[in-house]
Amino acid sequence: MRTLLIAIAFVFGAGLTTQAQDSMKKTMNDKAQIVALEQTKGQFTQQQVELKAGDYVFAISNNKAGVDVGFVLVPKGADASNPDNHIKAAYVTQVVAEGATEKSNVVHLEAGEYVYFCPLNKTPQYTLTVK
């Protein structure tokens, strides 16, 4: 009987923990602003972005780029070719097929300068400024 009660308590506790985590994730996503960026062949159409410090989700659209695209965000001055310097939460959750849009996870950005680019679409590096 004691084992049964412990098992029920465990299942109930795990359910509450999962529910709390899902609720917290939803709240964070609700507070994050969407930054929509579009890629065409070899470039982003928005070649400079200015934001306020805060939480953001990047929505990356592939408008006839000719290849699947992605998104990389790096603090300016860091070696962008080194994945250790990438802000991994800014990666889209899956590559963006032609005609599709994919989103990143929530990214908290502090004041400063960043660069963004797509290594799959071989775009130049563009400046993202956070004030």
XYZ file of N, CA and C in Angstrom:
393
model
N 0.824 -1.199 0.000
C 0.000 0.000 0.000
C 0.869 1.264 0.000
N 1.933 1.216 0.827
C 2.824 2.371 0.906
C 3.477 2.630 -0.460
N 3.890 1.589 -1.159
C 4.498 1.714 -2.478
C 3.515 2.340 -3.463
N 2.255 1.951 -3.375
C 1.225 2.507 -4.245
C 1.058 4.002 -3.984
N 1.037 4.408 -2.736
C 0.899 5.830 -2.397
C 2.104 6.638 -2.887
N 3.289 6.065 -2.748
C 4.491 6.751 -3.231
C 4.433 6.901 -4.749
N 4.008 5.862 -5.441
C 3.896 5.910 -6.905
C 2.882 6.962 -7.341
N 1.746 7.030 -6.657
C 0.713 8.029 -6.995
C 1.250 9.432 -6.747
N 1.936 9.619 -5.621
C 2.505 10.929 -5.300
C 3.542 11.337 -6.353
N 4.355 10.393 -6.806
C 5.366 10.675 -7.810
C 4.722 11.107 -9.131
N 3.730 10.355 -9.580
C 3.044 10.672 -10.838
C 2.367 12.035 -10.744
N 1.710 12.304 -9.624
C 1.032 13.579 -9.430
C 2.047 14.722 -9.428
N 3.156 14.544 -8.718
C 4.198 15.566 -8.644
C 4.835 15.828 -9.998
N 5.105 14.772 -10.744
C 5.699 14.922 -12.074
C 4.754 15.686 -12.997
N 3.466 15.397 -12.887
C 2.473 16.096 -13.710
C 2.429 17.578 -13.391
N 2.505 17.931 -12.120
C 2.496 19.339 -11.734
C 3.760 20.050 -12.210
N 4.894 19.376 -12.115
C 6.151 19.967 -12.560
C 6.107 20.244 -14.055
N 5.648 19.280 -14.839
C 5.551 19.456 -16.290
C 4.595 20.588 -16.628
N 3.471 20.648 -15.943
C 2.484 21.691 -16.188
C 3.073 23.065 -15.856
N 3.805 23.171 -14.752
C 4.426 24.437 -14.359
C 5.472 24.863 -15.382
N 6.277 23.910 -15.874
C 7.288 24.239 -16.869
C 6.636 24.700 -18.166
N 5.588 24.019 -18.603
C 4.889 24.415 -19.825
C 4.289 25.807 -19.671
N 3.716 26.087 -18.509
C 3.117 27.387 -18.244
C 4.184 28.481 -18.259
N 5.342 28.205 -17.655
C 6.428 29.173 -17.617
C 6.960 29.439 -19.027
N 7.107 28.394 -19.827
C 7.583 28.535 -21.199
C 6.602 29.369 -22.013
N 5.295 29.112 -21.847
C 4.268 29.866 -22.565
C 4.314 31.335 -22.156
N 4.476 31.611 -20.853
C 4.552 32.989 -20.379
C 5.756 33.694 -20.987
N 6.918 33.022 -21.039
C 8.102 33.631 -21.630
C 7.880 33.912 -23.107
N 7.262 32.966 -23.834
C 6.998 33.163 -25.259
C 6.003 34.292 -25.479
N 5.026 34.447 -24.571
C 4.032 35.509 -24.698
C 4.671 36.883 -24.550
N 5.735 36.986 -23.752
C 6.394 38.268 -23.515
C 7.427 38.596 -24.578
N 7.875 37.614 -25.322
C 8.896 37.840 -26.341
C 8.266 38.471 -27.581
N 8.982 39.413 -28.150
C 8.539 40.035 -29.395
C 9.088 39.240 -30.571
N 8.337 39.219 -31.646
C 8.744 38.514 -32.865
C 9.526 39.479 -33.757
N 10.676 39.022 -34.227
C 11.457 39.766 -35.218
C 11.402 38.944 -36.500
N 10.684 39.458 -37.492
C 10.524 38.747 -38.759
C 11.622 39.165 -39.726
N 12.366 38.175 -40.210
C 13.429 38.413 -41.185
C 13.204 37.501 -42.380
N 13.435 38.039 -43.577
C 13.208 37.292 -44.806
C 14.526 37.118 -45.549
N 14.720 35.915 -46.078
C 15.893 35.659 -46.914
C 15.457 35.395 -48.344
N 16.215 35.991 -49.255
C 16.094 35.686 -50.670
C 17.463 35.130 -51.089
N 17.667 34.898 -52.347
C 18.926 34.284 -52.804
C 20.142 35.121 -52.371
N 20.932 34.552 -51.446
C 22.190 35.165 -51.021
C 22.102 36.363 -50.108
N 20.896 36.690 -49.610
C 20.804 37.866 -48.747
C 19.564 37.863 -47.861
N 19.629 38.651 -46.800
C 18.456 39.002 -46.002
C 17.889 40.277 -46.604
N 16.589 40.425 -46.649
C 16.015 41.664 -47.174
C 16.142 42.791 -46.139
N 16.172 42.461 -44.845
C 16.409 43.453 -43.794
C 17.902 43.407 -43.478
N 18.616 44.447 -43.883
C 20.067 44.401 -43.779
C 20.615 45.141 -42.567
N 19.725 45.616 -41.720
C 20.117 46.223 -40.464
C 18.885 46.217 -39.569
N 19.072 45.847 -38.307
C 17.954 45.772 -37.373
C 18.343 46.511 -36.099
N 17.385 47.288 -35.563
C 17.578 47.977 -34.290
C 16.467 47.550 -33.335
N 16.847 47.130 -32.131
C 15.888 46.661 -31.135
C 16.205 47.280 -29.778
N 15.259 47.179 -28.876
C 15.500 47.530 -27.478
C 15.898 46.257 -26.751
N 16.632 46.384 -25.661
C 16.996 45.208 -24.865
C 15.716 44.478 -24.463
N 15.746 43.151 -24.525
C 14.565 42.378 -24.159
C 14.596 40.983 -24.733
N 13.426 40.345 -24.720
C 13.283 38.973 -25.181
C 12.667 38.952 -26.579
N 13.272 38.141 -27.442
C 12.850 38.087 -28.836
C 12.804 36.653 -29.347
N 11.931 36.441 -30.330
C 11.891 35.214 -31.118
C 12.101 35.650 -32.557
N 13.045 35.012 -33.231
C 13.320 35.346 -34.630
C 12.518 34.420 -35.532
N 11.724 35.013 -36.427
C 10.937 34.268 -37.413
C 11.620 34.478 -38.766
N 12.183 33.411 -39.288
C 12.967 33.494 -40.513
C 12.163 32.891 -41.666
N 11.956 33.682 -42.724
C 11.205 33.233 -43.904
C 12.153 33.013 -45.070
N 11.867 31.977 -45.832
C 12.645 31.649 -47.026
C 11.802 32.011 -48.247
N 12.173 33.128 -48.898
C 11.445 33.607 -50.066
C 12.289 33.369 -51.322
N 12.218 32.143 -51.826
C 12.915 31.754 -53.057
C 14.428 31.932 -52.962
N 15.011 31.529 -51.813
C 16.466 31.618 -51.649
C 17.182 30.577 -52.506
N 16.473 29.544 -52.923
C 17.079 28.507 -53.749
C 17.714 27.384 -52.942
N 17.805 27.563 -51.625
C 18.343 26.552 -50.704
C 17.573 26.651 -49.391
N 17.680 25.613 -48.561
C 17.163 25.736 -47.200
C 17.993 26.793 -46.493
N 17.370 27.541 -45.588
C 18.092 28.610 -44.891
C 18.024 28.409 -43.385
N 18.856 29.167 -42.696
C 18.900 29.150 -41.237
C 19.153 30.551 -40.727
N 19.644 30.644 -39.490
C 19.884 31.947 -38.873
C 20.932 31.782 -37.791
N 21.949 32.636 -37.846
C 22.998 32.640 -36.831
C 23.132 34.064 -36.303
N 23.200 34.181 -34.977
C 23.362 35.468 -34.308
C 24.591 35.366 -33.408
N 25.474 36.371 -33.510
C 26.749 36.351 -32.787
C 27.025 37.752 -32.251
N 27.543 37.867 -31.028
C 27.969 39.192 -30.562
C 29.028 39.760 -31.514
N 28.892 41.036 -31.859
C 29.833 41.658 -32.793
C 31.241 41.603 -32.198
N 32.201 41.264 -33.031
C 33.586 41.164 -32.599
C 34.008 39.737 -32.283
N 33.040 38.856 -32.026
C 33.350 37.444 -31.785
C 33.558 36.754 -33.135
N 34.340 35.708 -33.157
C 34.597 34.946 -34.377
C 33.314 34.210 -34.787
N 32.652 34.711 -35.809
C 31.371 34.141 -36.247
C 31.526 32.751 -36.845
N 32.738 32.390 -37.268
C 32.944 31.061 -37.842
C 33.054 29.983 -36.759
N 33.187 30.389 -35.515
C 33.291 29.454 -34.392
C 31.912 29.260 -33.762
N 31.303 28.086 -33.898
C 29.965 27.848 -33.340
C 29.873 28.086 -31.829
N 30.995 28.026 -31.115
C 30.967 28.303 -29.677
C 30.549 29.742 -29.391
N 30.725 30.639 -30.362
C 30.358 32.048 -30.183
C 28.922 32.350 -30.596
N 28.241 31.406 -31.221
C 26.867 31.614 -31.670
C 25.917 31.653 -30.474
N 24.891 32.464 -30.582
C 23.814 32.464 -29.590
C 22.852 31.369 -30.042
N 22.996 30.208 -29.455
C 22.313 29.008 -29.959
C 20.795 29.085 -29.850
N 20.272 29.820 -28.868
C 18.816 29.973 -28.752
C 18.242 30.701 -29.965
N 19.091 31.447 -30.685
C 18.621 32.188 -31.859
C 18.522 31.315 -33.104
N 19.143 30.127 -33.072
C 19.003 29.224 -34.220
C 17.517 28.917 -34.423
N 17.087 28.826 -35.675
C 15.721 28.354 -35.932
C 15.648 26.892 -35.486
N 14.481 26.465 -35.044
C 14.347 25.119 -34.504
C 14.476 24.043 -35.566
N 14.337 24.421 -36.847
C 14.644 23.528 -37.964
C 14.951 24.382 -39.184
N 15.709 23.825 -40.121
C 16.045 24.612 -41.308
C 14.756 25.042 -42.007
N 14.860 26.166 -42.707
C 13.677 26.770 -43.320
C 13.651 26.421 -44.805
N 12.683 25.616 -45.178
C 12.515 25.230 -46.588
C 11.956 26.415 -47.378
N 12.129 26.345 -48.683
C 11.621 27.403 -49.544
C 10.115 27.579 -49.353
N 9.698 28.833 -49.180
C 8.290 29.152 -48.986
C 7.813 29.006 -47.547
N 8.684 28.606 -46.640
C 8.288 28.376 -45.242
C 8.894 29.437 -44.324
N 8.397 29.447 -43.097
C 8.919 30.298 -42.025
C 9.113 29.427 -40.804
N 10.237 29.577 -40.143
C 10.526 28.856 -38.898
C 10.975 29.862 -37.851
N 10.803 29.489 -36.581
C 11.136 30.395 -35.483
C 12.269 29.853 -34.629
N 12.913 30.785 -33.947
C 13.939 30.436 -32.964
C 13.258 30.238 -31.614
N 14.045 29.863 -30.632
C 13.579 29.894 -29.253
C 13.652 31.340 -28.773
N 13.238 31.593 -27.559
C 13.313 32.938 -26.990
C 14.781 33.274 -26.727
N 15.172 34.467 -27.159
C 16.536 34.953 -26.985
C 16.466 36.255 -26.185
N 17.222 36.329 -25.098
C 17.306 37.579 -24.336
C 18.511 38.356 -24.845
N 18.282 39.573 -25.314
C 19.355 40.404 -25.850
C 19.594 41.612 -24.955
N 20.841 41.810 -24.605
C 21.278 42.985 -23.845
C 21.755 44.041 -24.839
N 21.889 45.281 -24.353
C 22.386 46.362 -25.197
C 23.750 45.983 -25.783
N 23.936 46.303 -27.039
C 25.203 46.008 -27.709
C 24.972 45.765 -29.183
N 26.014 45.356 -29.853
C 25.918 45.064 -31.281
C 26.132 43.580 -31.516
N 25.402 43.075 -32.484
C 25.448 41.670 -32.868
C 25.537 41.626 -34.382
N 25.929 40.483 -34.915
C 25.837 40.266 -36.354
C 24.963 39.047 -36.593
N 24.227 39.063 -37.695
C 23.415 37.910 -38.085
C 23.706 37.568 -39.538
N 23.559 36.286 -39.835
C 23.841 35.812 -41.190
C 23.282 34.407 -41.338
N 23.355 33.896 -42.561
C 22.957 32.517 -42.834
C 24.083 31.821 -43.585
N 24.726 30.844 -42.942
C 25.805 30.126 -43.635
C 25.292 29.206 -44.747
N 24.036 28.786 -44.668
C 23.474 27.903 -45.699
C 23.193 28.659 -46.990
N 22.740 29.902 -46.849
C 22.399 30.752 -47.980
C 23.570 31.670 -48.339
N 24.655 31.534 -47.592
C 25.885 32.303 -47.808
C 25.635 33.808 -47.898
N 24.888 34.327 -46.899
C 24.620 35.763 -46.853
C 25.809 36.488 -46.228
N 25.925 37.783 -46.491
C 26.891 38.584 -45.745
C 26.447 38.661 -44.268
N 27.304 39.237 -43.440
C 26.944 39.494 -42.051
C 26.311 40.875 -41.962
N 25.162 40.925 -41.284
C 24.436 42.176 -41.113
C 24.451 42.569 -39.635
N 24.237 43.856 -39.368
C 24.308 44.362 -37.998
C 22.928 44.413 -37.334
N 22.891 43.924 -36.108
C 21.714 44.034 -35.248
C 22.167 44.817 -34.030
N 21.558 45.979 -33.801
C 21.932 46.850 -32.695
C 20.831 46.810 -31.639
N 21.236 46.596 -30.400
C 20.287 46.601 -29.274
C 20.633 47.770 -28.385
N 19.640 48.634 -28.170
C 19.852 49.844 -27.337
C 19.211 49.684 -25.989
